[in-house]
Coordinates of C-alpha atoms in Angstrom, one line a residue:
X120 CA -47.6 -47.1 -29.4
X121 CA -45.6 -44.0 -30.4
X122 CA -44.4 -44.2 -34.1
X123 CA -40.6 -44.7 -34.6
X124 CA -40.5 -41.4 -36.6
X125 CA -41.9 -39.4 -33.7
X126 CA -39.4 -41.0 -31.3
X127 CA -36.5 -40.2 -33.7
X128 CA -37.6 -36.6 -34.0
X129 CA -37.9 -36.2 -30.2
X130 CA -34.4 -37.7 -29.8
X131 CA -33.1 -35.4 -32.4
X132 CA -34.6 -32.3 -30.8
X133 CA -33.3 -33.4 -27.4
X134 CA -29.8 -33.8 -28.8
X135 CA -29.9 -30.4 -30.5
X136 CA -31.0 -28.8 -27.2
X137 CA -28.1 -30.5 -25.4
X138 CA -25.7 -29.3 -28.1
X139 CA -26.9 -25.7 -27.8
X140 CA -26.5 -25.9 -24.1
X141 CA -23.0 -27.4 -24.3
X142 CA -21.8 -25.0 -26.9
X143 CA -23.1 -22.0 -25.1
X144 CA -20.7 -22.9 -22.3
X145 CA -17.9 -23.1 -25.0
X146 CA -18.9 -19.7 -26.4
X147 CA -18.9 -18.2 -22.9
X148 CA -15.2 -19.1 -22.6
X149 CA -14.6 -16.3 -25.2
X150 CA -15.0 -13.9 -22.2
X151 CA -12.0 -15.3 -20.4
X152 CA -9.3 -13.3 -22.3
X153 CA -11.0 -10.1 -21.4
X154 CA -11.3 -11.1 -17.8
X155 CA -7.7 -12.2 -17.7
X156 CA -6.6 -8.8 -18.9
X157 CA -8.4 -7.2 -15.9
X158 CA -7.4 -9.7 -13.2
X159 CA -5.1 -12.4 -14.4
X160 CA -4.3 -14.4 -11.3
X161 CA -7.7 -14.1 -9.6
X162 CA -9.4 -15.4 -12.8
X163 CA -7.0 -18.3 -13.1
X164 CA -7.6 -19.1 -9.4
X165 CA -11.4 -19.0 -10.0
X166 CA -11.0 -21.3 -12.9
X167 CA -8.9 -23.7 -10.8
X168 CA -11.5 -23.7 -8.1
X169 CA -14.3 -24.3 -10.6
X170 CA -12.4 -27.2 -12.0
X171 CA -11.9 -28.8 -8.5
X172 CA -15.5 -28.3 -7.6
X173 CA -16.6 -29.9 -10.8
X174 CA -14.3 -33.0 -10.3
X175 CA -15.6 -33.4 -6.8
X176 CA -19.2 -33.1 -8.1
X177 CA -18.6 -35.8 -10.7
X178 CA -17.0 -38.1 -8.2
X179 CA -20.1 -37.8 -6.0
X180 CA -22.4 -38.2 -8.9
X181 CA -20.6 -41.4 -10.0
X182 CA -21.2 -42.7 -6.5
X183 CA -24.9 -41.9 -6.6
X184 CA -24.7 -38.8 -4.5
X185 CA -25.1 -35.9 -7.0
X186 CA -24.4 -32.3 -5.8
X187 CA -27.6 -30.3 -6.6
X188 CA -26.6 -27.5 -9.0
X189 CA -23.4 -28.8 -10.7
X190 CA -24.8 -32.3 -11.3
X191 CA -27.9 -31.0 -12.9
X192 CA -25.9 -28.8 -15.3
X193 CA -23.7 -31.8 -16.1
X194 CA -26.6 -34.0 -16.9
X195 CA -28.2 -31.3 -19.0
X196 CA -25.1 -30.9 -21.1
X197 CA -23.9 -34.6 -21.3
X198 CA -24.2 -36.6 -24.5
X199 CA -25.2 -40.2 -25.0
X200 CA -21.6 -41.4 -25.0
X201 CA -21.2 -39.8 -21.5
X202 CA -24.0 -41.8 -19.9
X203 CA -22.9 -43.6 -16.7
X204 CA -19.4 -42.1 -17.1
X205 CA -17.3 -39.3 -15.7
X206 CA -18.1 -36.4 -18.0
X207 CA -14.6 -35.3 -19.1
X208 CA -15.5 -32.3 -21.4
X209 CA -15.6 -29.6 -18.8
X210 CA -12.3 -30.8 -17.3
X211 CA -10.5 -30.5 -20.6
X212 CA -12.2 -27.2 -21.4
X213 CA -11.1 -25.5 -18.3
X214 CA -7.6 -27.1 -18.4
X215 CA -7.2 -26.0 -22.0
X216 CA -7.9 -22.4 -21.0
X217 CA -5.7 -22.4 -17.9
X218 CA -2.7 -24.1 -19.7
X219 CA -3.0 -21.8 -22.7
X220 CA -3.2 -18.7 -20.5
X221 CA -0.1 -19.8 -18.5
X222 CA 2.3 -20.9 -21.3
X223 CA 1.5 -18.4 -24.1
X224 CA 1.6 -14.6 -23.9
X225 CA -1.0 -11.9 -24.6
X226 CA -2.4 -12.1 -28.1
X227 CA -1.3 -15.7 -28.6
X228 CA -3.2 -16.9 -25.6
X229 CA -6.2 -14.8 -26.7
X230 CA -6.2 -16.4 -30.1
X231 CA -5.8 -19.9 -28.7
X232 CA -8.8 -19.4 -26.3
X233 CA -10.9 -17.9 -29.1
X234 CA -10.1 -20.9 -31.3
X235 CA -11.5 -23.1 -28.6
X236 CA -14.5 -20.9 -28.0
X237 CA -15.6 -20.1 -31.5
X238 CA -13.8 -22.6 -33.7
X239 CA -14.5 -25.8 -31.8
X240 CA -17.8 -24.5 -30.3
X241 CA -19.4 -23.4 -33.6
X242 CA -18.0 -26.3 -35.6
X243 CA -19.8 -28.9 -33.5
X244 CA -23.1 -26.9 -33.4
X245 CA -23.1 -26.3 -37.2
X246 CA -22.2 -29.9 -37.9
X247 CA -25.0 -31.2 -35.7
X248 CA -27.6 -28.9 -37.3
X249 CA -26.5 -28.5 -40.9
X250 CA -24.0 -31.3 -41.5
X251 CA -25.0 -33.9 -44.0
X252 CA -21.7 -34.8 -45.7
X253 CA -19.3 -36.6 -43.5
X254 CA -15.5 -36.4 -43.7
X255 CA -14.1 -40.0 -44.1
X256 CA -12.0 -41.5 -41.2
X257 CA -13.0 -38.7 -38.7
X258 CA -15.7 -40.6 -36.8
X259 CA -18.6 -38.5 -37.9
X260 CA -17.1 -35.0 -38.4
X261 CA -18.8 -33.0 -41.2
X262 CA -17.7 -30.8 -44.0
X263 CA -20.0 -28.0 -42.7
X264 CA -18.5 -28.3 -39.2
X265 CA -14.9 -28.1 -40.5
X266 CA -15.6 -25.1 -42.7
X267 CA -17.4 -23.4 -39.8
X268 CA -14.3 -24.0 -37.6
X269 CA -12.1 -22.5 -40.4
X270 CA -14.1 -19.4 -40.8
X271 CA -14.6 -18.9 -37.0
X272 CA -10.9 -19.2 -36.2
X273 CA -9.9 -17.0 -39.2
X274 CA -12.2 -14.2 -38.1
X275 CA -11.3 -14.4 -34.4
X276 CA -7.6 -14.6 -35.1
X277 CA -7.7 -11.8 -37.6
X278 CA -9.6 -9.6 -35.1
X279 CA -6.6 -10.0 -32.7
X280 CA -3.5 -10.0 -35.0
X281 CA -4.8 -8.0 -38.0
X282 CA -2.8 -10.2 -40.3
X283 CA -4.7 -12.3 -42.9
X284 CA -1.7 -14.6 -43.6
X285 CA -1.3 -15.5 -40.0
X286 CA -5.1 -15.9 -39.6
X287 CA -5.2 -18.3 -42.6
X288 CA -2.5 -20.5 -41.2
X289 CA -4.1 -20.6 -37.8
X290 CA -7.6 -21.3 -39.3
X291 CA -6.2 -24.1 -41.5
X292 CA -4.4 -25.7 -38.5
X293 CA -7.4 -25.5 -36.3
X294 CA -9.6 -27.1 -38.9
X295 CA -7.1 -30.0 -39.3
X296 CA -6.9 -30.5 -35.5
X297 CA -10.7 -30.3 -35.1
X298 CA -11.1 -33.0 -37.8
X299 CA -9.1 -35.4 -35.7
X300 CA -11.2 -37.9 -33.6
X301 CA -10.0 -36.6 -30.3
X302 CA -13.3 -36.6 -28.5
X303 CA -13.2 -34.3 -25.4
X304 CA -9.4 -33.9 -25.7
X305 CA -9.8 -31.4 -28.5
X306 CA -10.8 -28.9 -25.8
X307 CA -7.2 -29.2 -24.5
X308 CA -5.3 -29.6 -27.7
X309 CA -6.9 -26.9 -29.9
X310 CA -6.1 -23.8 -27.7
X311 CA -2.6 -25.0 -26.8
X312 CA -1.6 -25.8 -30.3
X313 CA -3.2 -22.7 -31.9
X314 CA -1.9 -20.5 -29.2
X315 CA 1.6 -21.9 -29.6
X316 CA 1.6 -21.5 -33.4
X317 CA 0.2 -17.9 -33.0
X318 CA 3.0 -17.0 -30.6
X319 CA 5.6 -18.3 -33.1
X320 CA 4.1 -16.5 -36.1
X321 CA 3.6 -13.3 -34.1
X322 CA 7.3 -13.4 -32.9
X323 CA 8.5 -14.0 -36.5
X324 CA 6.4 -11.1 -37.7
X325 CA 8.4 -8.6 -35.5

């Protein structure tokens, strides 16, 4: 019989591997603003096609007929809470990027998408690996994860707007939103909210 401690360690290692894989996808979304600057509508169209393909794949998978490549990626990235369910995370991730790019302009959209890529992405990873102290009433969010989100959004926002005051406001807002127990819907809410506030602040700056 395998000792419980070994089973627990194996489960922990597996969860960390899944988290690295999931968040690598998050981090890759940081490339989208650069691609949008080169080919705005073609990139949005590609994202829309990817979203549709993923939804179709998940529907097939739920009916026991997984599509080879997409289903395997989904299973590799899915968490325990996603077992035997439609995995919603990729849908809200792509929708968050598309909506942010459509409704906010230039630098504001860039900041919003970076907040999703770096803030939310690194917060979850840091919290999973280093987080010990939990934040009450947030369903498991950690102090380390929240601080990581703050720092990541501040740095990425400042890199775009070059204004520390604006970057601080955006980082603080992102940290508060990330703390909310939104599950996969944070992928949708964070870039839209941060992009909207960034657009307002950048407009007032002029």
